[in-house]
Short mmCIF file of C-alpha atoms and ligand atoms in Angstrom, two decimals:
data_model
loop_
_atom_site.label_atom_id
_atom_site.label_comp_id
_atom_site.label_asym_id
_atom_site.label_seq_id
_atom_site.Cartn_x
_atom_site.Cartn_y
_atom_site.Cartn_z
CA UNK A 325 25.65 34.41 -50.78
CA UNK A 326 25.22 33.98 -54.12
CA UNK A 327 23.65 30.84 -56.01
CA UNK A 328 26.24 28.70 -57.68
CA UNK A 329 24.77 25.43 -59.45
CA UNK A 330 21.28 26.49 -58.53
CA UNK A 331 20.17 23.42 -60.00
CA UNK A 332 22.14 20.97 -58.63
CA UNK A 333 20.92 22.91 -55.44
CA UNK A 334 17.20 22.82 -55.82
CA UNK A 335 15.90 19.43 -54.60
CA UNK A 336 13.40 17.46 -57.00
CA UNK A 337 10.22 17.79 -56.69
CA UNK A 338 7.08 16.87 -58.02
CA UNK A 339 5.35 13.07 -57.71
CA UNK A 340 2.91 12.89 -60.83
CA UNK A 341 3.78 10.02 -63.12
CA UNK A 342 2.33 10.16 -66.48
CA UNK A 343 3.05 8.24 -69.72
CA UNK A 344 2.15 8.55 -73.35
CA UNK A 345 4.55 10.62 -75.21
CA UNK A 346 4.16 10.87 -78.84
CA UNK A 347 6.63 11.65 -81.28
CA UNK A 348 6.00 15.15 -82.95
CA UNK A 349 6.01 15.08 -87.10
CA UNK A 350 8.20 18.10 -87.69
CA UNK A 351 10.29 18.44 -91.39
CA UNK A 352 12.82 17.18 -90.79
CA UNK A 353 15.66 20.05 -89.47
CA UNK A 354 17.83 21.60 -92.11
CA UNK A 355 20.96 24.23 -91.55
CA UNK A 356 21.13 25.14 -88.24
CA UNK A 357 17.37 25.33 -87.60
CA UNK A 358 16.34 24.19 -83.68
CA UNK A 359 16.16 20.69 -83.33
CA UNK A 360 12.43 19.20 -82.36
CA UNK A 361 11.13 17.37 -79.48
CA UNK A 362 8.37 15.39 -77.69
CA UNK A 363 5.20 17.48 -77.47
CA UNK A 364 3.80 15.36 -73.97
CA UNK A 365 0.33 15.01 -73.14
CA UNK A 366 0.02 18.35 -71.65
CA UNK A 367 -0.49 21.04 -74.51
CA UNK A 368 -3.37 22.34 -74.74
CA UNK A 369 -4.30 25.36 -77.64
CA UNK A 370 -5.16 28.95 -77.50
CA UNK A 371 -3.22 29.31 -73.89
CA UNK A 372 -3.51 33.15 -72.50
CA UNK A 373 -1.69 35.83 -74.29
CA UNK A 374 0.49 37.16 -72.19
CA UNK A 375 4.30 37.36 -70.54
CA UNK A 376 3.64 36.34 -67.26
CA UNK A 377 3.07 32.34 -66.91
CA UNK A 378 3.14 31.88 -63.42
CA UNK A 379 0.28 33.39 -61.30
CA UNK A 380 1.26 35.85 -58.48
CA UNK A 381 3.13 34.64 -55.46
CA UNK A 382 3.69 31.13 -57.06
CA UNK A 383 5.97 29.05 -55.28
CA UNK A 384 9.09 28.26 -57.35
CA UNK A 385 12.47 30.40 -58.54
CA UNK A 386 11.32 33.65 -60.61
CA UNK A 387 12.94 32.77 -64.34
CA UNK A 388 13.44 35.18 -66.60
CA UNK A 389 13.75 33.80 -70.10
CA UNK A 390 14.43 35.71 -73.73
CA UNK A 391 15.61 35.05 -76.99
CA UNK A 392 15.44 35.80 -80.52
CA UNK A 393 12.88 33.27 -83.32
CA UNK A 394 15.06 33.44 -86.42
CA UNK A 395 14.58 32.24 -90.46
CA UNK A 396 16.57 29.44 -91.10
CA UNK A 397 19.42 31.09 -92.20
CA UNK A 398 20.02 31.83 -88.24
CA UNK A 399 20.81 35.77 -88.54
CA UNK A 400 17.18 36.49 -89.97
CA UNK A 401 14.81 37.37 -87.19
CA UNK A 402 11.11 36.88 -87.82
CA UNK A 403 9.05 39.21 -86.47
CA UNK A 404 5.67 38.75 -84.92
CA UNK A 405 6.41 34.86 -84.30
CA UNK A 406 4.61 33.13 -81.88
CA UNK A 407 6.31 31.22 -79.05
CA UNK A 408 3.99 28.90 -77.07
CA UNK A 409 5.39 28.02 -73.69
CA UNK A 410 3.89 25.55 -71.27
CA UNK A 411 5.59 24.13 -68.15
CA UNK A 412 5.31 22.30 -64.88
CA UNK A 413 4.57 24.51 -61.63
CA UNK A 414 7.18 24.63 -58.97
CA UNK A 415 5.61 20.69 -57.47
CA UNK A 416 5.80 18.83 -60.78
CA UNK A 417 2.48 19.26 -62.12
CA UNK A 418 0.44 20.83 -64.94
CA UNK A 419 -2.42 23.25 -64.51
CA UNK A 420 -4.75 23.71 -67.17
CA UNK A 421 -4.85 27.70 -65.99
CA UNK A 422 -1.44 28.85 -65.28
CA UNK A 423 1.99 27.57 -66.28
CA UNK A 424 0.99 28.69 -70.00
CA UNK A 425 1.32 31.60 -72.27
CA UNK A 426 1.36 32.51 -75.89
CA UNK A 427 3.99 35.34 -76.24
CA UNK A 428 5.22 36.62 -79.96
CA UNK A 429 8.56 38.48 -81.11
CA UNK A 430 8.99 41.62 -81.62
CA UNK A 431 10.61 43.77 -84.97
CA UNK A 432 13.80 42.48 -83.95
CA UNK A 433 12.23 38.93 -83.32
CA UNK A 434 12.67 39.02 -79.85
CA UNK A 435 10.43 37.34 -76.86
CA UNK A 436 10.68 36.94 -73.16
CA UNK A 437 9.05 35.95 -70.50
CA UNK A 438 8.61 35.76 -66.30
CA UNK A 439 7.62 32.55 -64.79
CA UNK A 440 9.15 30.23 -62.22
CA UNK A 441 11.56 27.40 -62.76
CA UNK A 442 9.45 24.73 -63.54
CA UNK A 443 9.67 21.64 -61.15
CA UNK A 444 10.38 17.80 -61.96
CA UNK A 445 7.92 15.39 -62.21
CA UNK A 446 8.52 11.43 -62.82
CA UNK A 447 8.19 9.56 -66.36
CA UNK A 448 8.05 6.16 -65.05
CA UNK A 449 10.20 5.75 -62.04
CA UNK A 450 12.68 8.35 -63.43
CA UNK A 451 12.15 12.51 -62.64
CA UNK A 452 12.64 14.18 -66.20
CA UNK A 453 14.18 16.73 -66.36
CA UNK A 454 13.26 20.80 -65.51
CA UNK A 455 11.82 21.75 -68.83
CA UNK A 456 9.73 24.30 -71.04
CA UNK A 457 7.61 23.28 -74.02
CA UNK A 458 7.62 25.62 -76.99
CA UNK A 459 5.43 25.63 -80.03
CA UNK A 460 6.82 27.76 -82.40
CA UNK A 461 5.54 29.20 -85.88
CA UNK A 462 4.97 32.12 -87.61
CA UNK A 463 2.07 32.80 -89.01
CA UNK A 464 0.29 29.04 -88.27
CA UNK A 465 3.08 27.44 -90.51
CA UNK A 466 6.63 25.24 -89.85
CA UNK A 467 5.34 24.33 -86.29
CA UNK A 468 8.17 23.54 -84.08
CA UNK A 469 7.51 21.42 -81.10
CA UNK A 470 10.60 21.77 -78.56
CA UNK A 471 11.73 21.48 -75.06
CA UNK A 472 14.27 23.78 -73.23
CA UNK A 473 16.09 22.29 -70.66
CA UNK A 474 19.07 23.37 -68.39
CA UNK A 475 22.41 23.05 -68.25
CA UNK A 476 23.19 21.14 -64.57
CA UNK A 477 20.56 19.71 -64.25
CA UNK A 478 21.21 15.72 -62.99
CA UNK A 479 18.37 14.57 -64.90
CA UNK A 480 19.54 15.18 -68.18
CA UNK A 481 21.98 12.36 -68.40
CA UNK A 482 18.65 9.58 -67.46
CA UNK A 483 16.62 11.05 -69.88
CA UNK A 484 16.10 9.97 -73.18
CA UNK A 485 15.11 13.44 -75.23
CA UNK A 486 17.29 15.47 -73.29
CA UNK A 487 20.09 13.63 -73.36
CA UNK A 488 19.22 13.15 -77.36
CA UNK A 489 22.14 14.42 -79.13
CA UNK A 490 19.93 16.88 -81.06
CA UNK A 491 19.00 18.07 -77.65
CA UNK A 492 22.29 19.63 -77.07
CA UNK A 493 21.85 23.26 -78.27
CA UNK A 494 18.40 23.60 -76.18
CA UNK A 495 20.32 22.96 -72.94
CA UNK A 496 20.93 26.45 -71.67
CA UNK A 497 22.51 28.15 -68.65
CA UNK A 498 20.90 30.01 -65.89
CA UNK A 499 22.37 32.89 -64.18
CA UNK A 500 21.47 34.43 -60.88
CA UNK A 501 20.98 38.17 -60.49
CA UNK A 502 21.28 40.19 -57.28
CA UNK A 503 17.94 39.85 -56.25
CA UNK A 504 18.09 35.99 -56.61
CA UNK A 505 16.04 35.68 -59.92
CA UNK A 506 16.99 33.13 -63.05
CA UNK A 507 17.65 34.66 -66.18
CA UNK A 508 18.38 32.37 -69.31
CA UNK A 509 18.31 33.01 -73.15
CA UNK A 510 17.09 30.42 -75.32
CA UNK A 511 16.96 31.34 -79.07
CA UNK A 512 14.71 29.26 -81.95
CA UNK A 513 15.77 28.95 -85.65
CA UNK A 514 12.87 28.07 -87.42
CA UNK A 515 12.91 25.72 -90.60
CA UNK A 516 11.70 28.35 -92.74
CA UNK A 517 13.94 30.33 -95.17
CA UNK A 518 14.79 33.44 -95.04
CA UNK A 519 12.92 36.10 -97.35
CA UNK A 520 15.25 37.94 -99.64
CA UNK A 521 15.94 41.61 -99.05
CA UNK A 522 14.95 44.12 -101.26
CA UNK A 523 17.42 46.50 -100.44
CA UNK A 524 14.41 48.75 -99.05
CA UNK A 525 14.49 48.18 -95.63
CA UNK A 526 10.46 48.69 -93.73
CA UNK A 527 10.67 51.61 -91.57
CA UNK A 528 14.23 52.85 -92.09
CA UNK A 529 13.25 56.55 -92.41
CA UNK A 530 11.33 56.26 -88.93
CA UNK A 531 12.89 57.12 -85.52
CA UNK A 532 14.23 53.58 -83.67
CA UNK A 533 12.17 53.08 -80.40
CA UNK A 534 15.17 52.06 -78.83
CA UNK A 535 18.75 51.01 -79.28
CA UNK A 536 19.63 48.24 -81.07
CA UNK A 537 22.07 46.03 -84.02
CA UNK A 538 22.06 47.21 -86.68
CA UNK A 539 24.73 45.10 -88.81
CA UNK A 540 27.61 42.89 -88.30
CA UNK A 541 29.93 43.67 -91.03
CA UNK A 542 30.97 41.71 -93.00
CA UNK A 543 28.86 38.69 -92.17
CA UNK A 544 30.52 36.10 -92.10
CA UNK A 545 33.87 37.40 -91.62
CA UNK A 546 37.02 35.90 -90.53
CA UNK A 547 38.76 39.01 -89.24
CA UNK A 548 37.96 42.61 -88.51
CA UNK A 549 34.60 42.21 -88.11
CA UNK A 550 32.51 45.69 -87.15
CA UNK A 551 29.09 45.49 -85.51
CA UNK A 552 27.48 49.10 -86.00
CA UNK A 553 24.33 49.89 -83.12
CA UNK A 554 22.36 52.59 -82.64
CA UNK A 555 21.75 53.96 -79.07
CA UNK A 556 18.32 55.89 -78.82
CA UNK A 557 18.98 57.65 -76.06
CA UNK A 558 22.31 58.51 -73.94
CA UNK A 559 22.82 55.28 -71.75
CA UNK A 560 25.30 52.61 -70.12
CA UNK A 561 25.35 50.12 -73.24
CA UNK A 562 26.85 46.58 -72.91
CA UNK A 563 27.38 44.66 -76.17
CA UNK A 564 27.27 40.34 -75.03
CA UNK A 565 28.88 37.87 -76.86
CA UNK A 566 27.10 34.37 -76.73
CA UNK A 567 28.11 31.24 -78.34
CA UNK A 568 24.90 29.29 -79.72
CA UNK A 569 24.34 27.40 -76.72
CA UNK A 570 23.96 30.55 -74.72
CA UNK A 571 27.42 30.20 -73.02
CA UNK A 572 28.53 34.42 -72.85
CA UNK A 573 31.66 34.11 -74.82
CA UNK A 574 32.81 37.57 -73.57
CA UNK A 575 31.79 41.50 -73.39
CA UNK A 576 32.21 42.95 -76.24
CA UNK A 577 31.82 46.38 -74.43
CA UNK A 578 30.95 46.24 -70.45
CA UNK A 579 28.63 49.15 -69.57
CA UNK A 580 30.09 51.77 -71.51
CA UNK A 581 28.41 55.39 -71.66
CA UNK A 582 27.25 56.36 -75.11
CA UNK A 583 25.83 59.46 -76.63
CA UNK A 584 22.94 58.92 -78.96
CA UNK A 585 23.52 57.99 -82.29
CA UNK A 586 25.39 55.91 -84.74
CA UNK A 587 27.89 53.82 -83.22
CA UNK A 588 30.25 50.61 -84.15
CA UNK A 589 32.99 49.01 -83.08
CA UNK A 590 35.46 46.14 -84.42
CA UNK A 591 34.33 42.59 -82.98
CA UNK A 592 38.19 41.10 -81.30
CA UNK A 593 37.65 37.51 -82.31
CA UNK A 594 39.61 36.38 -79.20
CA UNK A 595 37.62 35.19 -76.02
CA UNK A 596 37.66 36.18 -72.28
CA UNK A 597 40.59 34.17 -71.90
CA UNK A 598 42.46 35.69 -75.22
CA UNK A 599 41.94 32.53 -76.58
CA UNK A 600 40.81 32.78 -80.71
CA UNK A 601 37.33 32.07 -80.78
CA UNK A 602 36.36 28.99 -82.95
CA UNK A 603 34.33 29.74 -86.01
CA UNK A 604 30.75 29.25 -85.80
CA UNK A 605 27.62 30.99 -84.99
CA UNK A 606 27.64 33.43 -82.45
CA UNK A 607 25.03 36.02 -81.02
CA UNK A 608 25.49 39.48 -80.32
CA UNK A 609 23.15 41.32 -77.06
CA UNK A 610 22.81 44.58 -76.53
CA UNK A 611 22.05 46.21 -73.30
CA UNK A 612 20.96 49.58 -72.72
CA UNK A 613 21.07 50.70 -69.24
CA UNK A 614 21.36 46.88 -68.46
CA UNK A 615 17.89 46.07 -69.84
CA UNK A 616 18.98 44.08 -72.94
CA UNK A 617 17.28 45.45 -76.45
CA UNK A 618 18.55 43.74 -79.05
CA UNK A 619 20.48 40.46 -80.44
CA UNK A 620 21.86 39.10 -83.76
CA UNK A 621 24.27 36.21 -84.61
CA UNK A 622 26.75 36.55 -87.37
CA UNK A 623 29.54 33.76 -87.97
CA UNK A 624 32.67 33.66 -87.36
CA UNK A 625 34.76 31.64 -90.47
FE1 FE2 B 1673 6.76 18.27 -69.74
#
């Protein structure tokens, strides 16, 4: 049977009451940059490089979580980012060893990482609520201090960050696979603007590694938008649809076999339900062979 409302499903766990939040001193958040949150006692620097959080055989629900660190302008993705995670293990509690990793985005500013769902732990006599901490920055500057949390989860409504109006846009879905594992996407603008273009795009004469976006044209656009990809090699390619809060808006194209090459297609600005989608920002995912390889956002006027 498959999961529905996993997390109104999982029972709370976790007994370790701690106090002491501060307030983090991010700039304050301009455009549609990610909103900040409390950092906790818990943080602590130089955590292990590397895209596996939770140690082998962990107890807990194997999460898969990626996303895209983006300039300001929230289409720009930075590259080589760093995205600090740090989380409770499957019983509530910290570890100093595990439960921590320092992952950074690739060319196309993307991240991910495996780790379990982390577990609730009370603030007080109230659990919070499941959450990951992220410290994000590129290159040691604009810090970002965040929490992700999830959407269903009972908590949110007693808490006071999550349930923080500026919290709203880090509450993301999870979705179970066939083999029973979470999968969520939770994408970070940072407050830093974008650098202009020169026109002279790094690498363009060198062979993609793998499929990807290439443009949304024209960007914003109101009507008759075309996203052109490229698919490295011949492969099932799916194109997502996401609305900011990572909500999939619709398939743009639903495992479709491609040739390699130059592709694009017109974006239908009418949802799932052929209802017209309201403008805002959107995000596109690409998935080659199911394995997803690329996202950008454009807006929809
Ligand atoms: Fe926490």
């Amino acid at each position: 049977m498959k999961r529905r409302n996993i997390l109104k499903l999982l029972p709370l766990s976790g007994t370790i009451p701690f106090f002491g939040f501060r307030l983090t001193e991010n700039p304050p958040t301009t455009g549609c940059a990610t909103t900040s949150d409390i950092e906790g006692p818990f943080y602590i620097a130089d955590a292990p490089a590397t895209t596996s959080l939770a140690p082998i055989g962990a107890a807990g629900e194997v999460c898969f979580i990626t996303g895209t660190v983006y300039y300001n302008d929230c289409t720009t993705p930075i590259k080589n980012a760093l995205v600090d995670v740090w989380h409770a293990n499957d019983g509530g509690g910290y570890e100093d060893d595990h439960y921590r990793g320092r992952v950074w985005t690739d060319d196309g500013g993307n991240y991910s990482f495996r780790t379990i769902l982390p577990g609730k732990y009370l603030n007080g006599n109230q659990f919070r609520p499941r959450h990951f901490h992220y410290k994000v920055s590129k290159d040691g500057n604009n810090e970002l201090t965040t929490q992700i949390y999830f959407e269903g989860d009972t908590s949110i409504p007693i808490d006071p960050w999550a349930s923080n109006e500026s919290a709203a846009e880090r509450i993301i879905p999870l979705t179970v696979d066939d083999y029973e594992n979470l999968h969520g996407v939770a994408n970070i603008a940072l407050n830093i603007a974008a650098p202009m273009t020169t026109g002279i795009e790094e690498g363009v004469n060198e062979t993609p590694k793998r499929s990807h976006i290439l443009n949304v044209v024209p960007n914003p656009f109101r009507a008759n938008g075309v996203v052109e990809f490229f698919v490295k090699n011949p492969s099932e390619i799916s194109l997502e649809c996401y609305a900011l809060n990572g909500k999939m808006v619709k398939k743009i194209i639903d495992k479709k076999y491609f040739t390699s090459g130059l592709k694009s297609i017109e974006i239908d600005t009418n949802n799932a339900l052929d209802l017209k989608m309201p403008s805002g920002l959107y995000i596109l995912r690409l998935l080659e062979n199911d394995v997803p390889t690329d996202a950008k956002r454009f807006v929809l006027l």
